[in-house]
Amino acid sequence: NLGLAQKARGRVKEAEASFRRALLLSPQPETHANLGHLLLDRGRLAEALAGFRAAVARNPNLAAGQVGLGEVLWKLGRPAEAEAALEKAAQQEPVSETLANLALLAFARGDAGAALARLRQALAAGETPRAKAIFAAMLCRMRWDRDDAQMRALLERALREGWARPAMLLPPAADLVKLRLREGKPIESDALLHLMLVTAPNCDRELEAMLTAMRRQLLAQPENRDLVFTAALAQQCFINEYVFAEEPDERDKAEVLARGIEKALAEDDVVPAIALLTVACYRPLHTLEGADKLLHKALPDPLEPVLQQQLAEPMAERGLAESLPALTDIAGNEMVRAQYEENPYPRWVRMDTSELPVPLAQYLGKRFSTFDAAGLPLLPDMLFAGCGTGRFTLELARRYPAQSRLAIDLSRAALAYAARKAAEAGTVVDFAQADILRLPETKKRFSMIECSGVLHHMADPFMGWRALAACLLPGGVMRVSLYSALGREPMREARDCVRREGFAATPEGIRAARQRLIAEKPAEAAQL
């Protein structure tokens, strides 16, 4: 028991000593299995294998021993033996984790049917974080040749409940939607499509072409439109920054509608619901003159989420941006700050909420075979340096219990977006405007620092590194993430194309360049 507590605390060297002492006192199969799992986490596979074999030799019906044996055999590249061990464990205790691992093994050997069957069993046995994560990982690699009602229902739940980031789940969801589309079924009433549109930017080109055409039809034939679907389309356009292609006269027609709405608001007249939704498909409602009056008008229920997204939330963010404290001077960072003030990025809706909270020390002790978390506080003081709009910050804040959490950024607009989403999620984070290079002046110190996608913006990234390191307490940990030159190669090629063709750095130029890339370089465009 002492060993288990030390392992949970990330004090893996002490845990190993306790387990070995326990085995000297009484060589129980459970202790062999516990030591095996610790050694497995440490990457000592041969020793872990010996431990699990000792556990199942003493008790062949010990599920934890068979599970560990299966996992270590899998890592040793012996999948058939691993599957046999996991099958024994599933017969003894058909728990979700074991069934999910069997699903992965079946998928790895190319048996998608068996993998899906196992995955359904796993989710039926218990919707654990691992089962949900494996569902997302498998589904994003699968394509469908027929509609599957059960998978549709699971995908809808996964998107709604945050089993993974939406970007992982949208490709298989798009496949199922397109199957219905090709069968000639009415797309406006497809619940899965509705959920996709309000959750994340669509990245399927076939669906984009259909949605672009349907938006254009709103201007030409606004009569008898489905308000629920049109509201979902308006939300999608806001999420994707209004990037859909536009015909030359399309923007003008939308502006005529917008001026009509502004006139009706000024005269306290009736605002037609379909006209309002059509305009919301082309520009955010908060940019309309007198838009705040819409919040006090009696409008059909389907408009409520659009008013919330495009009016109430931006108004709340403006108030938050003005009230946020400034920890340091930010002079000299105007270019980077302005970029994110104009376009807070990413404009996300849902985050990954699948993982259960776990102490940071325990996670690091398991994740890194040479790390011992003895010097890391159980509840660390955390800093998120350059948090942007906060999706990753809130995912980590939800995952790791902490004494305090501070998130900083140059952009007040990005911070306000993050603060609104934190309040929405019920997650306690302090947000403040600050320059990383000046942060040591505040004398604030932290035992965990997270910095993602920031240092490469600096003239001297190592100055940023040194500034953050100066804010780290002894025994603390820091993670720095940087853009990958290799990963951004398609972006470089796209930018070369934009420069070569002379596309303007305007919304119209971005739309035109994007359509050129989609038409002429579809493979590269798919990566963008």
PDB file of N, CA and C in Angstrom, residues 260-271 276 285-299 303 307 310-312 315 318:
ATOM      1  N   GLY A 260     -30.771  46.906 -44.171  1.00  0.00           N
ATOM      2  CA  GLY A 260     -32.200  46.826 -43.878  1.00  0.00           C
ATOM      3  C   GLY A 260     -32.451  46.469 -42.418  1.00  0.00           C
ATOM      4  N   ILE A 261     -31.632  45.567 -41.868  1.00  0.00           N
ATOM      5  CA  ILE A 261     -31.772  45.183 -40.461  1.00  0.00           C
ATOM      6  C   ILE A 261     -31.411  46.368 -39.563  1.00  0.00           C
ATOM      7  N   GLU A 262     -30.332  47.078 -39.890  1.00  0.00           N
ATOM      8  CA  GLU A 262     -29.946  48.244 -39.091  1.00  0.00           C
ATOM      9  C   GLU A 262     -31.042  49.303 -39.099  1.00  0.00           C
ATOM     10  N   LYS A 263     -31.689  49.489 -40.241  1.00  0.00           N
ATOM     11  CA  LYS A 263     -32.800  50.460 -40.344  1.00  0.00           C
ATOM     12  C   LYS A 263     -33.972  50.006 -39.468  1.00  0.00           C
ATOM     13  N   ALA A 264     -34.279  48.702 -39.525  1.00  0.00           N
ATOM     14  CA  ALA A 264     -35.391  48.187 -38.713  1.00  0.00           C
ATOM     15  C   ALA A 264     -35.079  48.327 -37.227  1.00  0.00           C
ATOM     16  N   LEU A 265     -33.822  48.108 -36.831  1.00  0.00           N
ATOM     17  CA  LEU A 265     -33.446  48.254 -35.424  1.00  0.00           C
ATOM     18  C   LEU A 265     -33.541  49.715 -34.983  1.00  0.00           C
ATOM     19  N   ALA A 266     -33.118  50.630 -35.858  1.00  0.00           N
ATOM     20  CA  ALA A 266     -33.185  52.053 -35.525  1.00  0.00           C
ATOM     21  C   ALA A 266     -34.627  52.517 -35.347  1.00  0.00           C
ATOM     22  N   GLU A 267     -35.534  51.943 -36.123  1.00  0.00           N
ATOM     23  CA  GLU A 267     -36.950  52.344 -36.078  1.00  0.00           C
ATOM     24  C   GLU A 267     -37.774  51.430 -35.180  1.00  0.00           C
ATOM     25  N   ASP A 268     -37.088  50.532 -34.455  1.00  0.00           N
ATOM     26  CA  ASP A 268     -37.759  49.565 -33.581  1.00  0.00           C
ATOM     27  C   ASP A 268     -38.821  48.778 -34.336  1.00  0.00           C
ATOM     28  N   ASP A 269     -38.476  48.383 -35.554  1.00  0.00           N
ATOM     29  CA  ASP A 269     -39.387  47.641 -36.416  1.00  0.00           C
ATOM     30  C   ASP A 269     -39.096  46.134 -36.310  1.00  0.00           C
ATOM     31  N   VAL A 270     -39.919  45.321 -36.968  1.00  0.00           N
ATOM     32  CA  VAL A 270     -39.730  43.871 -36.972  1.00  0.00           C
ATOM     33  C   VAL A 270     -38.492  43.508 -37.797  1.00  0.00           C
ATOM     34  N   VAL A 271     -37.706  42.589 -37.271  1.00  0.00           N
ATOM     35  CA  VAL A 271     -36.538  42.078 -37.990  1.00  0.00           C
ATOM     36  C   VAL A 271     -36.845  40.658 -38.442  1.00  0.00           C
ATOM     37  N   LEU A 276     -31.990  37.941 -40.696  1.00  0.00           N
ATOM     38  CA  LEU A 276     -30.974  38.054 -39.661  1.00  0.00           C
ATOM     39  C   LEU A 276     -29.985  36.888 -39.732  1.00  0.00           C
ATOM     40  N   LEU A 285     -22.946  39.328 -36.112  1.00  0.00           N
ATOM     41  CA  LEU A 285     -24.062  40.216 -35.786  1.00  0.00           C
ATOM     42  C   LEU A 285     -23.619  41.395 -34.925  1.00  0.00           C
ATOM     43  N   HIS A 286     -22.557  41.235 -34.128  1.00  0.00           N
ATOM     44  CA  HIS A 286     -22.145  42.345 -33.264  1.00  0.00           C
ATOM     45  C   HIS A 286     -21.584  43.515 -34.049  1.00  0.00           C
ATOM     46  N   THR A 287     -21.322  43.331 -35.362  1.00  0.00           N
ATOM     47  CA  THR A 287     -20.834  44.447 -36.186  1.00  0.00           C
ATOM     48  C   THR A 287     -21.969  45.292 -36.734  1.00  0.00           C
ATOM     49  N   LEU A 288     -23.218  44.865 -36.539  1.00  0.00           N
ATOM     50  CA  LEU A 288     -24.363  45.659 -36.994  1.00  0.00           C
ATOM     51  C   LEU A 288     -24.584  46.843 -36.058  1.00  0.00           C
ATOM     52  N   GLU A 289     -24.938  47.992 -36.620  1.00  0.00           N
ATOM     53  CA  GLU A 289     -25.244  49.163 -35.803  1.00  0.00           C
ATOM     54  C   GLU A 289     -26.546  48.913 -35.026  1.00  0.00           C
ATOM     55  N   GLY A 290     -26.475  49.128 -33.712  1.00  0.00           N
ATOM     56  CA  GLY A 290     -27.658  48.906 -32.885  1.00  0.00           C
ATOM     57  C   GLY A 290     -27.925  47.440 -32.602  1.00  0.00           C
ATOM     58  N   ALA A 291     -26.908  46.582 -32.781  1.00  0.00           N
ATOM     59  CA  ALA A 291     -27.114  45.135 -32.655  1.00  0.00           C
ATOM     60  C   ALA A 291     -27.563  44.725 -31.264  1.00  0.00           C
ATOM     61  N   ASP A 292     -27.158  45.481 -30.226  1.00  0.00           N
ATOM     62  CA  ASP A 292     -27.531  45.091 -28.866  1.00  0.00           C
ATOM     63  C   ASP A 292     -29.043  45.052 -28.657  1.00  0.00           C
ATOM     64  N   LYS A 293     -29.788  45.763 -29.493  1.00  0.00           N
ATOM     65  CA  LYS A 293     -31.252  45.741 -29.374  1.00  0.00           C
ATOM     66  C   LYS A 293     -31.824  44.368 -29.707  1.00  0.00           C
ATOM     67  N   LEU A 294     -31.082  43.575 -30.463  1.00  0.00           N
ATOM     68  CA  LEU A 294     -31.561  42.237 -30.831  1.00  0.00           C
ATOM     69  C   LEU A 294     -31.754  41.360 -29.598  1.00  0.00           C
ATOM     70  N   LEU A 295     -30.944  41.608 -28.549  1.00  0.00           N
ATOM     71  CA  LEU A 295     -31.048  40.790 -27.347  1.00  0.00           C
ATOM     72  C   LEU A 295     -32.353  41.010 -26.597  1.00  0.00           C
ATOM     73  N   HIS A 296     -33.055  42.076 -26.937  1.00  0.00           N
ATOM     74  CA  HIS A 296     -34.307  42.401 -26.242  1.00  0.00           C
ATOM     75  C   HIS A 296     -35.527  42.209 -27.125  1.00  0.00           C
ATOM     76  N   LYS A 297     -35.331  41.678 -28.335  1.00  0.00           N
ATOM     77  CA  LYS A 297     -36.450  41.453 -29.240  1.00  0.00           C
ATOM     78  C   LYS A 297     -36.970  40.022 -29.112  1.00  0.00           C
ATOM     79  N   ALA A 298     -38.263  39.858 -29.391  1.00  0.00           N
ATOM     80  CA  ALA A 298     -38.861  38.520 -29.416  1.00  0.00           C
ATOM     81  C   ALA A 298     -38.552  37.885 -30.768  1.00  0.00           C
ATOM     82  N   LEU A 299     -37.647  36.915 -30.753  1.00  0.00           N
ATOM     83  CA  LEU A 299     -37.229  36.247 -31.987  1.00  0.00           C
ATOM     84  C   LEU A 299     -37.418  34.743 -31.823  1.00  0.00           C
ATOM     85  N   LEU A 303     -32.846  31.167 -33.226  1.00  0.00           N
ATOM     86  CA  LEU A 303     -31.868  32.255 -33.313  1.00  0.00           C
ATOM     87  C   LEU A 303     -31.066  32.436 -32.030  1.00  0.00           C
ATOM     88  N   LEU A 307     -27.463  34.434 -31.577  1.00  0.00           N
ATOM     89  CA  LEU A 307     -27.351  35.690 -30.826  1.00  0.00           C
ATOM     90  C   LEU A 307     -26.335  35.541 -29.691  1.00  0.00           C
ATOM     91  N   GLN A 310     -22.707  35.332 -31.535  1.00  0.00           N
ATOM     92  CA  GLN A 310     -22.242  36.467 -32.336  1.00  0.00           C
ATOM     93  C   GLN A 310     -22.515  37.829 -31.696  1.00  0.00           C
ATOM     94  N   LEU A 311     -23.225  37.819 -30.574  1.00  0.00           N
ATOM     95  CA  LEU A 311     -23.565  39.103 -29.954  1.00  0.00           C
ATOM     96  C   LEU A 311     -23.247  39.106 -28.455  1.00  0.00           C
ATOM     97  N   ALA A 312     -23.880  38.198 -27.706  1.00  0.00           N
ATOM     98  CA  ALA A 312     -23.701  38.208 -26.250  1.00  0.00           C
ATOM     99  C   ALA A 312     -22.265  37.886 -25.859  1.00  0.00           C
ATOM    100  N   MET A 315     -19.753  40.690 -26.698  1.00  0.00           N
ATOM    101  CA  MET A 315     -19.949  41.799 -25.758  1.00  0.00           C
ATOM    102  C   MET A 315     -19.316  41.469 -24.407  1.00  0.00           C
ATOM    103  N   ARG A 318     -15.536  41.818 -24.624  1.00  0.00           N
ATOM    104  CA  ARG A 318     -15.061  43.205 -24.588  1.00  0.00           C
ATOM    105  C   ARG A 318     -14.979  43.709 -23.147  1.00  0.00           C
TER     106      ARG A 318
END
